Short mmCIF file of C-alpha atoms in Angstrom, two decimals:
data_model
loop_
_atom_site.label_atom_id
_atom_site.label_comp_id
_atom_site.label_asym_id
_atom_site.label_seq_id
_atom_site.Cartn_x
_atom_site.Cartn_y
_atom_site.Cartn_z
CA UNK P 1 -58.88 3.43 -34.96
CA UNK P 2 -57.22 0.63 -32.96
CA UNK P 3 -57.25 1.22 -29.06
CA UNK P 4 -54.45 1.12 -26.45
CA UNK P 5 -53.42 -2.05 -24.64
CA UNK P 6 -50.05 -2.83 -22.15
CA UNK P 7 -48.60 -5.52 -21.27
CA UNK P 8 -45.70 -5.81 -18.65
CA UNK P 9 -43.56 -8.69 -17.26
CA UNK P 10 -41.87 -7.26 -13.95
CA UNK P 11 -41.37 -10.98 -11.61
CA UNK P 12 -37.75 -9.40 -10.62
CA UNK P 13 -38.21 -6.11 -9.94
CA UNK P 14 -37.47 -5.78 -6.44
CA UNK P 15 -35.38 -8.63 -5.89
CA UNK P 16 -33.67 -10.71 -6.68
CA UNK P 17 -11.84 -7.99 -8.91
CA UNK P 18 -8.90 -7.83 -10.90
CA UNK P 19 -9.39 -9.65 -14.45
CA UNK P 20 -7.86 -9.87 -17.81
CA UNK P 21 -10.27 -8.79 -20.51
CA UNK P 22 -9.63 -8.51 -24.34
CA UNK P 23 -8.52 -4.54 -24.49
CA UNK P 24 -9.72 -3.73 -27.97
CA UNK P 25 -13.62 -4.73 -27.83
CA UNK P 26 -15.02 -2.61 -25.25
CA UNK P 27 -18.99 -4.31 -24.52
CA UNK P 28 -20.92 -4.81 -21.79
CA UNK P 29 -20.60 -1.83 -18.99
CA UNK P 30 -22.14 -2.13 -15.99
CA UNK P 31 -22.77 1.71 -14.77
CA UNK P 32 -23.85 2.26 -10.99
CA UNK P 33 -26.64 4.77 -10.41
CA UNK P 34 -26.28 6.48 -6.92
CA UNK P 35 -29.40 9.04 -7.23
CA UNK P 36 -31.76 7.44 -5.43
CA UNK P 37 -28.84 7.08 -2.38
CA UNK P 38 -28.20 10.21 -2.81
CA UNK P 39 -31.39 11.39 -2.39
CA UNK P 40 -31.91 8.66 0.31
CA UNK P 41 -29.45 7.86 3.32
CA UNK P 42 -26.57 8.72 0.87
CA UNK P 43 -24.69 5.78 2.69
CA UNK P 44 -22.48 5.29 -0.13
CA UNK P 45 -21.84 9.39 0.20
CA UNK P 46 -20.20 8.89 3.23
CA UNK P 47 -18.50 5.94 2.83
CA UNK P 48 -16.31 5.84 0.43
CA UNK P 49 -14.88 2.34 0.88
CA UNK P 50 -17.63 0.21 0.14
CA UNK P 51 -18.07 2.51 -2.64
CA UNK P 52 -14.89 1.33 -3.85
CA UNK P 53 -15.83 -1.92 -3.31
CA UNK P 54 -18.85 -1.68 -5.00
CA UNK P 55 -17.52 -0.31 -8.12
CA UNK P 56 -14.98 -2.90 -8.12
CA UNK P 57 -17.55 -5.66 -8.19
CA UNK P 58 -19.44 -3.69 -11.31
CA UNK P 59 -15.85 -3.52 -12.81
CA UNK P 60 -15.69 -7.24 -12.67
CA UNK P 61 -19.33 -8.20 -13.96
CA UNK P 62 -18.61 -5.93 -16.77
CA UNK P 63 -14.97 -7.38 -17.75
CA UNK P 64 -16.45 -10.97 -17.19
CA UNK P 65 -19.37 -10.53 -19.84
CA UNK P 66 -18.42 -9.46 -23.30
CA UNK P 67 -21.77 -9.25 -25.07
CA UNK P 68 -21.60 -6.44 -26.87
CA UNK P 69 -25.65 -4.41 -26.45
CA UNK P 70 -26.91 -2.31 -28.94
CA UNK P 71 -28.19 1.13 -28.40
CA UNK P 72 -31.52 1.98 -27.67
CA UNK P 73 -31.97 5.09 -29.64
CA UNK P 74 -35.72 5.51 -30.63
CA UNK P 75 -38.66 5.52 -28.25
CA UNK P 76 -41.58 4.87 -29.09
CA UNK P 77 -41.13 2.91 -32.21
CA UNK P 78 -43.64 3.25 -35.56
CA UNK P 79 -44.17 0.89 -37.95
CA UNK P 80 -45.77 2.63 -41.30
CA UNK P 81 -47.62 0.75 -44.18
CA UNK P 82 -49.05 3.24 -46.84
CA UNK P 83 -51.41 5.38 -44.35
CA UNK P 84 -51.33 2.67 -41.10
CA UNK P 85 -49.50 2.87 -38.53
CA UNK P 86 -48.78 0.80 -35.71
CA UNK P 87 -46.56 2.54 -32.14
CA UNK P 88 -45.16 0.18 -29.89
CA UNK P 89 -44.26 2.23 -26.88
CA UNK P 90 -41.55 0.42 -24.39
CA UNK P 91 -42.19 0.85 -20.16
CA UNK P 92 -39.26 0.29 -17.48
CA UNK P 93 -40.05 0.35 -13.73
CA UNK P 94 -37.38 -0.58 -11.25
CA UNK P 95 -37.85 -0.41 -7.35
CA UNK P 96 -36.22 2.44 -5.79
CA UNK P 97 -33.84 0.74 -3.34
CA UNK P 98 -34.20 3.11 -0.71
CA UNK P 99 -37.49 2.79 -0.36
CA UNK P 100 -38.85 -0.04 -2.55
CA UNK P 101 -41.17 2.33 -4.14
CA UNK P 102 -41.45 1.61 -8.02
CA UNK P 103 -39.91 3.96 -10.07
CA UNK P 104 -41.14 4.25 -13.79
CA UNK P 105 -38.33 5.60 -16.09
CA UNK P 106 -39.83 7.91 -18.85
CA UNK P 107 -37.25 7.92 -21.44
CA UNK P 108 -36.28 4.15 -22.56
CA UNK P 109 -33.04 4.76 -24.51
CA UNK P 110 -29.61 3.65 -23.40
CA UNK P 111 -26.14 3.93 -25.01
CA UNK P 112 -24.29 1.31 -26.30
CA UNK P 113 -23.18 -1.42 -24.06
CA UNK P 114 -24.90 0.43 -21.38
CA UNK P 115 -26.65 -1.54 -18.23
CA UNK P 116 -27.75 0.79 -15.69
CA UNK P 117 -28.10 -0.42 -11.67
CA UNK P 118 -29.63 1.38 -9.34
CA UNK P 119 -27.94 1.07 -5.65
CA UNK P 120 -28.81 1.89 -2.35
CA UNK P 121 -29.16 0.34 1.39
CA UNK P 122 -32.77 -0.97 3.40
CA UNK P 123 -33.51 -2.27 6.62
CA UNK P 124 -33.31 -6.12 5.71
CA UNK P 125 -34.51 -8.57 8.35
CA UNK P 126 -32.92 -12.35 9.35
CA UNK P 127 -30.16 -13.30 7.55
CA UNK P 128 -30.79 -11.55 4.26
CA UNK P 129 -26.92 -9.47 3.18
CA UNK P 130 -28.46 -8.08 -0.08
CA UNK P 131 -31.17 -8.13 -2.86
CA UNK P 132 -30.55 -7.82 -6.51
CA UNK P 133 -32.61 -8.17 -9.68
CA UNK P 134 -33.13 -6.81 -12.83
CA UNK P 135 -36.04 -3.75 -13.73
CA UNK P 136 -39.62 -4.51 -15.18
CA UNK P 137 -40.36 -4.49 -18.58
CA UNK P 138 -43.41 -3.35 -20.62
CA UNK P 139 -44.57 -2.47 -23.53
CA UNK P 140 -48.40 -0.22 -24.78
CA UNK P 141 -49.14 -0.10 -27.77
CA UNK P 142 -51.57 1.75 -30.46
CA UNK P 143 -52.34 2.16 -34.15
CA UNK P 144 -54.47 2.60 -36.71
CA UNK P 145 -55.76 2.89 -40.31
CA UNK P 146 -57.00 1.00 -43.41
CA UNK P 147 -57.25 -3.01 -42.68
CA UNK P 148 -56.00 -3.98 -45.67
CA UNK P 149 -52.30 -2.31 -44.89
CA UNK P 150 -53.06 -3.67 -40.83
CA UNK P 151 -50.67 -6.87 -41.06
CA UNK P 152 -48.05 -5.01 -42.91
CA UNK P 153 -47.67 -2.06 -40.11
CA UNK P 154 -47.47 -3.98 -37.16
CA UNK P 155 -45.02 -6.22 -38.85
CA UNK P 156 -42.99 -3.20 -39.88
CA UNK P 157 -43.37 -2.22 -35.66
CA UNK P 158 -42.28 -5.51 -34.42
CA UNK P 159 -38.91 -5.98 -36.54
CA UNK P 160 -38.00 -1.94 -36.06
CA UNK P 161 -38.53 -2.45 -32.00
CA UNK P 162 -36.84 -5.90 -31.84
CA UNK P 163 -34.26 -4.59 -33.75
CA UNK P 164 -33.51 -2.32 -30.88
CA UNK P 165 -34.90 -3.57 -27.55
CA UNK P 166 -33.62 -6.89 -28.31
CA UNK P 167 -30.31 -5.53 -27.89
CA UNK P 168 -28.16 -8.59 -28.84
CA UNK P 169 -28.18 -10.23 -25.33
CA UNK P 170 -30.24 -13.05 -23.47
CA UNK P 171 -34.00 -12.60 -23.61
CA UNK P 172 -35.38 -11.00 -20.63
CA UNK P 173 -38.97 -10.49 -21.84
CA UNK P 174 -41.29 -12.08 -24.44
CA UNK P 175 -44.53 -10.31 -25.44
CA UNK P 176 -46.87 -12.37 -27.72
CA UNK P 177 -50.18 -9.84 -29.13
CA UNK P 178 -52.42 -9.83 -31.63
CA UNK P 179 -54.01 -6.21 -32.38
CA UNK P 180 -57.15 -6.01 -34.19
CA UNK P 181 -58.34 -3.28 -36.74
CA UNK P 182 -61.98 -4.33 -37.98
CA UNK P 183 -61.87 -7.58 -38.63
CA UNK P 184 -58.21 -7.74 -39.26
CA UNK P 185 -56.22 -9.69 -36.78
CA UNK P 186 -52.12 -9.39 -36.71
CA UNK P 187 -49.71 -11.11 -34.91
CA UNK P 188 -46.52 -9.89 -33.04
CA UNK P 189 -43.63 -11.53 -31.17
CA UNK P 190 -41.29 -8.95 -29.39
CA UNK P 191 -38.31 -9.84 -27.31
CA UNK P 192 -37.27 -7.42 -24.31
CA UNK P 193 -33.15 -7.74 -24.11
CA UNK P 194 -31.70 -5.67 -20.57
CA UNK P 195 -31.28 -2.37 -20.02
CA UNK P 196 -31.37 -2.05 -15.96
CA UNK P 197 -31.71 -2.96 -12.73
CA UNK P 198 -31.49 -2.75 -8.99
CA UNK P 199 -29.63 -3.62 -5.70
CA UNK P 200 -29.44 -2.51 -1.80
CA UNK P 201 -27.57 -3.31 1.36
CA UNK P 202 -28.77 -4.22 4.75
CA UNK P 203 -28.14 -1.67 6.79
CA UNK P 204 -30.04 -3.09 9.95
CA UNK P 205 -27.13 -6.04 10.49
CA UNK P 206 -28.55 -6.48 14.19
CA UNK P 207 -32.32 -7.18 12.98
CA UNK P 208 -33.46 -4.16 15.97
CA UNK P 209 -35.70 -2.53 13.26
CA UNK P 210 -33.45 0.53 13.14
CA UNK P 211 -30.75 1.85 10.98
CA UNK P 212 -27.03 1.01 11.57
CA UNK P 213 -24.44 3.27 13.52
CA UNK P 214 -21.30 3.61 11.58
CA UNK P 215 -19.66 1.41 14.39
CA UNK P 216 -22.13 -1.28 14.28
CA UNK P 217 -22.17 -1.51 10.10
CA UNK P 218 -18.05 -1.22 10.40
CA UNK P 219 -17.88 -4.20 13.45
CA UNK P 220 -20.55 -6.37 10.75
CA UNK P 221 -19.43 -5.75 7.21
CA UNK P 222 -15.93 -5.73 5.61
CA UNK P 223 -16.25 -2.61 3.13
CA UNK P 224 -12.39 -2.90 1.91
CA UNK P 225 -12.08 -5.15 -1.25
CA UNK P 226 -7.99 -4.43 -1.43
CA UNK P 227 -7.68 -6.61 2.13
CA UNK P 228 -8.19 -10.00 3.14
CA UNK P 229 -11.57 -10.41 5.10
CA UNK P 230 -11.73 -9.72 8.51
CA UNK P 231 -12.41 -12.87 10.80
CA UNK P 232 -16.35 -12.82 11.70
CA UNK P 233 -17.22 -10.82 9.65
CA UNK P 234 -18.77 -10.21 6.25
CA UNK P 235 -17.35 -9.22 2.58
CA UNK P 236 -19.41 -6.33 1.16
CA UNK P 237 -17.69 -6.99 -2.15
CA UNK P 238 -18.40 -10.72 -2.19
CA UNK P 239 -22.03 -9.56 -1.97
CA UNK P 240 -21.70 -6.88 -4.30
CA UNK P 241 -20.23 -8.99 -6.75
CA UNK P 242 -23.43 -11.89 -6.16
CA UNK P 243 -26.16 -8.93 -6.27
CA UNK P 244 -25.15 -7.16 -9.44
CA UNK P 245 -24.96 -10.40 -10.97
CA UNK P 246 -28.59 -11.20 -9.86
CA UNK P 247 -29.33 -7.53 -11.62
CA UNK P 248 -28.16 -8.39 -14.81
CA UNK P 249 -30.74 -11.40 -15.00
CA UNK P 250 -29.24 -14.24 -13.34
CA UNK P 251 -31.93 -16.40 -12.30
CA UNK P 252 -34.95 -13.47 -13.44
CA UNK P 253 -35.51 -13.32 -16.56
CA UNK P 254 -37.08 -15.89 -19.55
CA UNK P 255 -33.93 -16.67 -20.87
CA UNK P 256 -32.87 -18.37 -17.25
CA UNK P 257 -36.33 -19.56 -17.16
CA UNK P 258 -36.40 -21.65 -20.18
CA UNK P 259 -33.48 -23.65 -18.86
CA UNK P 260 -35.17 -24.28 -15.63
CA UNK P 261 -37.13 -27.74 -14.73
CA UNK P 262 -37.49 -28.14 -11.10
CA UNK P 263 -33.64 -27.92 -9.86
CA UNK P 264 -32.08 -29.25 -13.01
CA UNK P 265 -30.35 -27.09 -15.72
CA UNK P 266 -30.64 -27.88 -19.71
CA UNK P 267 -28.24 -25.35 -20.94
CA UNK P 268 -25.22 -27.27 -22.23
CA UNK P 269 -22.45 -25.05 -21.49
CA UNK P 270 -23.38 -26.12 -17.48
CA UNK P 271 -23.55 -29.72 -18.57
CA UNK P 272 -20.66 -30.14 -20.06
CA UNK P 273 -18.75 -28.48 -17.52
CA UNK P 274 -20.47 -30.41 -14.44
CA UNK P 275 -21.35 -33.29 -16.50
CA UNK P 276 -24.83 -33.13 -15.08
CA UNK P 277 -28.03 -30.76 -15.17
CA UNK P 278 -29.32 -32.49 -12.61
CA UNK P 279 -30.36 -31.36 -9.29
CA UNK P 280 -27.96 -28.54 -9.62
CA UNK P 281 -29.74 -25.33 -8.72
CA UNK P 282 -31.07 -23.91 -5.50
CA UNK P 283 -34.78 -25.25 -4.55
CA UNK P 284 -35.84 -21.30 -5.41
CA UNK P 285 -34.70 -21.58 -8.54
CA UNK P 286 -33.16 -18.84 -9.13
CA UNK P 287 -29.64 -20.09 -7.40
CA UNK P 288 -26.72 -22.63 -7.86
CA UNK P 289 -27.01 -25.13 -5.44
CA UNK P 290 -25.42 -24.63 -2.16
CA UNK P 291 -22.01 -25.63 -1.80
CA UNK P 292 -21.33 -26.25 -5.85
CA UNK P 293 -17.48 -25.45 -6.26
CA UNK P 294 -15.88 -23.79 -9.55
CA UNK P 295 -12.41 -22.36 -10.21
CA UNK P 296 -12.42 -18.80 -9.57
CA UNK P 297 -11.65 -16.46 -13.01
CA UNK P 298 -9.25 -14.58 -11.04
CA UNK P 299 -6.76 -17.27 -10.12
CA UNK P 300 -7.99 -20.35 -11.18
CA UNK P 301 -8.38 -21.45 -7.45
CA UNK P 302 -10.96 -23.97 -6.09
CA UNK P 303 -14.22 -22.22 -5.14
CA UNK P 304 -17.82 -21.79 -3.84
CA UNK P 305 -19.94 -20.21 -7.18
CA UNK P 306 -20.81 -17.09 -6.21
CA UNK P 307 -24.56 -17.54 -7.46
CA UNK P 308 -25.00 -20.10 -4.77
CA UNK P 309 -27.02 -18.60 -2.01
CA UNK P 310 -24.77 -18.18 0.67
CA UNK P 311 -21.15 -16.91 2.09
CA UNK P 312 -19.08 -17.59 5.12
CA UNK P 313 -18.15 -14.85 7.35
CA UNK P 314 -14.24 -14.16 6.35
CA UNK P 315 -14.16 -15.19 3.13
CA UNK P 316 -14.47 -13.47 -0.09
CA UNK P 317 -16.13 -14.81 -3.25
CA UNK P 318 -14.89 -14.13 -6.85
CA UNK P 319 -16.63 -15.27 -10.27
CA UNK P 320 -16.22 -18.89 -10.82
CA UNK P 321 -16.01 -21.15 -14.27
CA UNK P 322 -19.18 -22.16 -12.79
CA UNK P 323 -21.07 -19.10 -12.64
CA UNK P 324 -19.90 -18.42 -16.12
CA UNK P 325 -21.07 -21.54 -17.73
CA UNK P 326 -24.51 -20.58 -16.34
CA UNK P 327 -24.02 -16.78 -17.63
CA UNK P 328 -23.50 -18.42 -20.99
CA UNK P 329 -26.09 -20.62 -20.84
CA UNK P 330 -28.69 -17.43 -20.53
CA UNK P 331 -27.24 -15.84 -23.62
CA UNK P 332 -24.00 -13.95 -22.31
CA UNK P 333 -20.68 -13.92 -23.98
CA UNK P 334 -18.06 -14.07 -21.30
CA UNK P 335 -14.04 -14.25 -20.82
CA UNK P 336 -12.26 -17.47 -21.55
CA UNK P 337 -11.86 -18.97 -18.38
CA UNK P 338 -8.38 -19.17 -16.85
CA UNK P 339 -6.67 -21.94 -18.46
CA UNK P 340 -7.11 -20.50 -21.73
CA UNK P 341 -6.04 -16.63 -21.44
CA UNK P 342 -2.92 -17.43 -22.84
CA UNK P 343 -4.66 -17.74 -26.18
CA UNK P 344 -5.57 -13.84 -26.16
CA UNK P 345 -1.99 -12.94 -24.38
CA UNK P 346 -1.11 -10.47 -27.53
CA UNK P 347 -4.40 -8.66 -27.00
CA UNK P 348 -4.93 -9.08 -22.84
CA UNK P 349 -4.69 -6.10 -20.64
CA UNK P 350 -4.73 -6.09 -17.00
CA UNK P 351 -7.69 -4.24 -15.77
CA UNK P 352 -8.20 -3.60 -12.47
CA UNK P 353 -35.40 -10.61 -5.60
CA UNK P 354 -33.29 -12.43 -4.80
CA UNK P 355 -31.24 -12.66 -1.34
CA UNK P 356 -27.44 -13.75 -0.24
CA UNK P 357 -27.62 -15.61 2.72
CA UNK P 358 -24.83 -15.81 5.41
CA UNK P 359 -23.96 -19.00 7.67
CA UNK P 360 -21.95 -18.85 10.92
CA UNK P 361 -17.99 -19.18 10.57
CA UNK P 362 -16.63 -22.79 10.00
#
């Protein structure tokens, strides 16, 4: 009988508008989890304005991306040869963001087009606004049976799992393994595509070590997306928008990582727009550099990328061309960018751990 073994890849797992969309392919759907709030501070309970905003900024990650996931429908998955058998058994953990405690999730599937985020608020210290990144991933496995039918089982386990967990989006996880039965070595490649993650809120704006009065979170943040930003202060939606992109994989996962060398980009969809990789990411990594302007998706109007690392007190950030091309890059689908909507106008309707640093007003 062949033992157990895990593996897990989990690097991300605490941290890290008004479009047109094509009406008649619904894909990628972004759906906001408030449990853990709820059984938390329930801030988003009680406020239902920056709930607003916050489902506006899912609205817009999810019109911007069109990859269309598959369902995850079977879990664990069993690969069969005559009498072997070989169970890969899929893990997700994501860190509760009320209280940063792990969380392992016991049933793996997910709908169609389904990407689940967890939400909630923590005492954040300096300058930090938010954190965002997607869940861990893991797999165990275990088989067993007659070596000569070995190779044939697990190879029956790896293409029915990838099948599913690959889910027809950018790579989030690789696992290479190579189970043994006797003296019968196999080899398996899986590929982990996305199924969730999580984001909070600072909720300590004033750095005291305590939790925010109403007044004090109301005098810092700017929880209404349907207004222009208040002067000093800062746009909850702008860093709505930023974290939930961060939980989808931007800048987490292996797919991101295998365009990475030092602060230059290889992907070619960033490249051709910028006409340069070079030196144009964050020194974490896991941003675009400071200060790199795009055309926003919404308007078409000159921009700071939202995946840079920072905002300005009284502005508000959209999606940029930018922050697409990067999106792309990983292994999204997105929207056409602005200039070229018009192609889709017979089939356009209008539907309405990492941290995002602010900088004083200028």
């Amino acid at each position: 009988m062949f033992g157990r073994s895990t593996l897990f890849s989990g690097k991300s797992i605490g941290f890290a508008a008004l479009l047109l969309t094509p009406a008649l392919s619904p894909a990628f759907d972004v759906v906001l989890d408030y449990s853990d709030d709820i059984a938390g501070r329930n801030f988003f309970g009680g406020n239902a304005t920056a709930t607003a905003a916050l489902e506006a900024a899912a609205t817009a990650v999810s019109n911007a991306i069109t990859t269309q996931l598959g369902a995850i429908t079977t879990d664990p998955v069993t690969g069969t040869n005559g009498s072997t058998s070989y169970t890969i058994n899929p893990n997700y953990i994501y860190s509760n963001p009320e209280t940063g405690v792990t969380t392992t999730l016991n049933n793996a599937t997910s709908p169609l087009n389904e990407y689940r985020v967890y939400v909630g608020t923590q005492l954040l210290t300096g300058s930090t606004l938010g954190q965002g990144g997607p869940g861990g991933r893991g797999v165990s496995t275990s088989g067993g049976g007659f070596e000569s039918e070995w190779i044939g089982a697990v190879s029956a386990a790896e293409s029915a799992f990838n099948a599913q967990y690959n889910r027809g989006g950018p790579i989030f996880s690789t696992f290479n393994f190579a189970p043994t039965l006797g003296s019968t070595t196999a080899n398996a490649t899986i590929n982990m595509g996305g199924t969730l993650g999580n984001l909070w809120f600072d909720v300590d704006t004033d750095n005291d070590l305590d939790f925010d009065t109403s007044t004090e979170l109301s005098d810092f943040w700017h929880f209404d997306h349907t207004t222009p930003v208040e002067s000093g202060k800062i746009d909850f939606y702008s860093v709505a928008l930023h974290e939930l992109i961060h939980a989808v994989g931007f800048g987490l996962i292996d797919s991101w990582d295998d365009l990475v060398s030092g602060t230059d980009w290889t992907g070619p969809e960033v490249i051709a727009l910028l006409g340069t990789g070079t030196d144009v990411l964050d020194p974490d990594q896991s941003h675009i550099k400071a200060g790199t302007m795009g055309l926003s998706i919404v308007d078409d109007s000159p921009q700071e990328a939202i995946m840079d690392p920072d905002i300005t007190a009284g502005t508000r950030k959209q999606i940029t061309d930018v922050d697409l091309a990067f999106l792309q890059d990983m292994g999204f689908s997105v929207v056409p960018e602005p200039g070229h909507y018009a192609v889709w106008a017979g089939v356009l309707s209008l539907l309405v751990m990492l941290v995002f640093r602010r900088r004083s007003v200028r």
